[in-house]
Amino acid sequence: DGGITQSPKYLFRKEGQNVTLSCEQNLNHDAMYWYRQDPGQGLRLIYYSQIVNDFQKGDIAEGYSVSREKKESFPLTVTSAQKNPTAFYLCASSTELNRGDTQYFGPGTRLTVL
Amino acid sequence: KQEVTQIPAALSVPEGENLVLNCSFTDSAIYNLQWFRQDPGKGLTSLLLIQSSQREQTSGRLNASLDKSSGRSTLYIAASQPGDSATYLCAVWGSGYALNFGKGTSLLVTP
């Protein structure tokens, strides 16, 4: 089955730790995105990538970092600089960075800071 | 900055009712509008995508309309079922490189 996988489903982090969220897609999509969702809020864009080895900051990139070394993979690192990282994180992809394309979403990772 | 608003925030209806979810956006210069469904603790599933040149899209019991000039879209669900219970999110592609989302409408359909 083609789709987007995210792991782990649940992640717990201690104060001061960096953690990395995995996102993999086998849809052969060029564009990938990371969103953050807080309770009762809409999704907010953290980073996006148009192609391998290229990525751009979204609206709330502070305290986060990404890499795009392979087309299929777009991992997100939540650093200790992120002041309030507890949230639901969603990865998405589309065929290209084209405003006409549907975005496909993964199942999400719920991060909790202890 | 594009602002997307969804009304109502929550809705409870008995099974079988037809219902309308509303979405409004502040900047009418959009490329498309998408409706998504989100089940609790899950990712988003795309329901309908309306290009800016289109007026509506239909899929099964779902119909979405777009009035770009007035900054409004509606999602019509016919003959609602308990399985339709979920949060429905509206999102628009504007001048940026990602979607702008509303906060969603939480729908509960009771048997």
Coordinates of C-alpha atoms in Angstrom, one line a residue:
Chain A
D1 CA 0.0 0.0 0.0
G2 CA 1.2 3.5 -0.8
G3 CA 1.2 6.0 1.9
I4 CA 2.9 8.0 4.6
T5 CA 4.2 6.4 7.8
Q6 CA 5.2 8.2 11.0
S7 CA 7.0 6.8 14.0
P8 CA 6.7 6.5 16.8
K9 CA 3.0 7.0 17.5
Y10 CA 3.7 8.3 21.0
L11 CA 6.9 9.9 22.2
F12 CA 7.8 11.2 25.6
R13 CA 10.7 13.6 26.2
K14 CA 12.4 15.0 29.2
E15 CA 13.1 18.6 29.5
G16 CA 16.4 19.5 27.7
Q17 CA 16.4 16.5 25.4
N18 CA 16.3 16.6 21.6
V19 CA 14.0 14.1 19.9
T20 CA 13.5 13.1 16.3
L21 CA 10.2 12.2 14.6
S22 CA 10.3 10.0 11.6
C23 CA 8.3 10.5 8.4
E24 CA 8.6 8.2 5.4
Q25 CA 6.5 8.1 2.2
N26 CA 6.4 5.7 -0.7
L27 CA 4.2 7.8 -2.9
N28 CA 7.1 9.1 -5.0
H29 CA 6.2 12.6 -3.9
D30 CA 8.7 15.5 -4.2
A31 CA 7.1 17.8 -1.6
M32 CA 6.9 17.1 2.1
Y33 CA 5.7 19.1 5.0
W34 CA 5.6 19.1 8.8
Y35 CA 2.7 20.5 10.7
R36 CA 2.0 21.0 14.4
Q37 CA -1.6 20.6 15.9
D38 CA -2.5 21.8 19.3
P39 CA -5.9 21.0 21.0
G40 CA -8.7 23.0 19.4
Q41 CA -6.4 24.7 17.0
G42 CA -5.8 24.4 13.3
L43 CA -2.6 23.0 11.9
R44 CA 0.4 25.2 11.7
L45 CA 3.3 24.7 9.3
I46 CA 6.8 24.0 10.8
Y47 CA 8.9 23.2 7.7
Y48 CA 8.4 22.2 4.1
S49 CA 10.7 20.7 1.4
Q50 CA 10.3 20.9 -2.3
I51 CA 13.0 18.5 -3.2
V52 CA 15.9 16.5 -1.8
N53 CA 18.5 18.6 0.0
D54 CA 16.2 21.6 0.0
F55 CA 13.8 22.8 2.8
Q56 CA 12.3 26.0 4.0
K57 CA 11.0 27.4 7.3
G58 CA 7.3 27.6 7.8
D59 CA 5.4 29.8 10.3
I60 CA 6.7 28.3 13.5
A61 CA 10.2 26.9 12.7
E62 CA 11.9 28.1 15.9
G63 CA 13.2 25.2 18.0
Y64 CA 12.8 22.7 15.2
S65 CA 15.2 21.3 12.5
V66 CA 14.8 19.0 9.5
S67 CA 16.8 17.2 6.9
R68 CA 15.9 15.8 3.5
E69 CA 18.7 13.5 2.4
K70 CA 16.3 11.1 0.6
K71 CA 13.2 11.7 -1.4
E72 CA 11.3 9.3 0.8
S73 CA 12.3 10.6 4.2
F74 CA 11.8 14.0 6.0
P75 CA 12.7 13.6 9.7
L76 CA 11.8 16.4 12.2
T77 CA 14.0 17.1 15.3
V78 CA 12.4 18.9 18.2
T79 CA 15.3 20.6 20.0
S80 CA 15.5 21.7 23.6
A81 CA 15.1 25.3 22.3
Q82 CA 11.4 24.6 21.6
K83 CA 9.7 26.1 24.6
N84 CA 6.4 24.2 24.4
P85 CA 6.8 21.1 22.3
T86 CA 3.9 19.0 23.6
A87 CA 1.6 18.7 20.6
F88 CA 0.4 16.4 17.8
Y89 CA 2.8 16.4 14.8
L90 CA 1.6 15.6 11.3
C91 CA 3.7 14.9 8.3
A92 CA 2.3 15.4 4.8
S93 CA 3.4 15.1 1.2
S94 CA 2.2 16.1 -2.3
T95 CA 3.4 15.4 -5.8
E96 CA 5.2 18.7 -6.0
L97 CA 5.2 22.1 -4.4
N98 CA 2.2 23.1 -6.4
R99 CA -0.8 24.9 -5.0
G100 CA -3.2 22.7 -7.0
D101 CA -2.2 19.4 -5.4
T102 CA -3.9 17.4 -2.7
Q103 CA -1.8 16.9 0.4
Y104 CA -1.7 13.4 1.9
F105 CA -1.2 13.1 5.6
G106 CA 0.5 10.5 7.9
P107 CA -1.1 9.2 11.1
G108 CA 0.7 11.6 13.4
T109 CA 3.1 11.4 16.4
R110 CA 1.9 12.7 19.8
L111 CA 4.9 14.2 21.7
T112 CA 4.6 14.8 25.4
V113 CA 7.2 16.6 27.5
L114 CA 7.6 15.2 31.0
Chain B
K1 CA -2.2 37.0 6.6
Q2 CA -4.9 34.5 5.5
E3 CA -7.4 33.7 8.3
V4 CA -9.7 30.7 8.0
T5 CA -12.7 30.4 10.3
Q6 CA -15.1 27.5 10.7
I7 CA -18.6 27.7 12.1
P8 CA -19.9 26.0 14.2
A9 CA -17.1 24.7 16.3
A10 CA -19.1 21.7 17.4
L11 CA -22.3 20.2 16.1
S12 CA -24.5 17.3 17.3
V13 CA -27.3 15.9 15.1
P14 CA -29.4 12.8 15.0
E15 CA -28.7 10.2 12.3
G16 CA -30.3 10.8 9.0
E17 CA -30.2 14.6 9.1
N18 CA -28.7 16.7 6.3
L19 CA -26.2 19.2 7.6
V20 CA -24.0 22.1 6.5
L21 CA -20.6 23.0 7.8
N22 CA -19.3 26.5 7.0
C23 CA -15.8 27.9 6.3
S24 CA -14.8 31.5 5.6
F25 CA -11.5 33.0 4.6
T26 CA -10.3 36.6 4.6
D27 CA -8.2 36.7 1.4
S28 CA -10.1 35.7 -1.7
A29 CA -6.9 35.3 -3.7
I30 CA -6.7 31.5 -3.2
Y31 CA -5.6 28.7 -5.5
N32 CA -7.9 26.0 -4.1
L33 CA -9.8 25.0 -1.0
Q34 CA -9.7 21.5 0.6
W35 CA -12.0 19.8 3.1
F36 CA -10.4 17.1 5.4
R37 CA -11.7 14.7 7.9
Q38 CA -9.8 13.9 11.1
D39 CA -10.8 11.1 13.5
P40 CA -9.6 11.4 17.1
G41 CA -5.9 10.9 17.4
K42 CA -5.5 10.3 13.7
G43 CA -4.1 12.0 10.7
L44 CA -6.1 13.9 8.1
T45 CA -8.0 12.3 5.2
S46 CA -8.7 14.5 2.1
L47 CA -12.4 14.6 1.3
L48 CA -12.8 17.2 -1.5
L49 CA -10.6 19.7 -3.3
I50 CA -12.1 22.6 -5.1
Q51 CA -9.9 24.6 -7.5
S52 CA -10.4 28.4 -7.5
S53 CA -12.0 28.2 -10.9
Q54 CA -14.6 25.7 -9.7
R55 CA -17.9 26.3 -7.9
E56 CA -18.4 22.9 -6.3
Q57 CA -17.3 19.3 -6.0
T58 CA -19.2 16.2 -5.1
S59 CA -18.2 12.8 -3.7
G60 CA -20.9 10.4 -2.6
R61 CA -23.0 12.1 0.1
L62 CA -20.6 15.0 0.3
N63 CA -20.9 18.2 -1.6
A64 CA -18.6 21.2 -1.2
S65 CA -19.2 24.6 -2.7
L66 CA -16.9 27.6 -3.1
D67 CA -17.7 31.3 -3.5
K68 CA -14.3 32.8 -3.8
S69 CA -15.5 36.4 -4.1
S70 CA -17.3 36.3 -0.8
G71 CA -14.6 34.1 0.9
R72 CA -16.9 31.3 1.8
S73 CA -17.2 27.5 1.4
T74 CA -19.8 25.1 2.6
L75 CA -19.6 21.3 3.1
Y76 CA -23.0 19.6 2.8
I77 CA -23.4 16.1 4.2
A78 CA -26.5 14.3 3.2
A79 CA -28.3 11.7 5.3
S80 CA -25.7 11.8 8.1
Q81 CA -24.6 8.5 9.7
P82 CA -22.8 7.8 13.0
G83 CA -19.7 6.9 11.0
D84 CA -19.6 10.5 9.9
S85 CA -18.7 11.6 13.4
A86 CA -15.3 13.3 13.2
T87 CA -13.7 16.7 13.0
Y88 CA -13.9 18.4 9.6
L89 CA -11.2 20.8 8.7
C90 CA -11.2 23.4 5.9
A91 CA -7.9 24.6 4.4
V92 CA -7.0 27.0 1.6
W93 CA -3.9 27.4 -0.5
G94 CA -3.1 31.1 -0.6
S95 CA 0.0 33.0 -1.6
G96 CA 2.3 30.9 0.6
Y97 CA 3.6 27.3 0.0
A98 CA 1.4 25.5 2.4
L99 CA -2.2 25.2 3.4
N100 CA -3.9 27.6 5.9
F101 CA -6.2 25.6 8.2
G102 CA -9.3 26.5 10.2
K103 CA -9.8 25.1 13.7
G104 CA -12.3 22.6 12.5
T105 CA -15.9 21.6 13.2
S106 CA -16.4 18.7 15.6
L107 CA -19.4 16.6 14.4
L108 CA -21.3 14.0 16.4
V109 CA -24.0 12.0 14.7
T110 CA -26.1 10.1 17.2
P111 CA -28.0 6.9 16.4

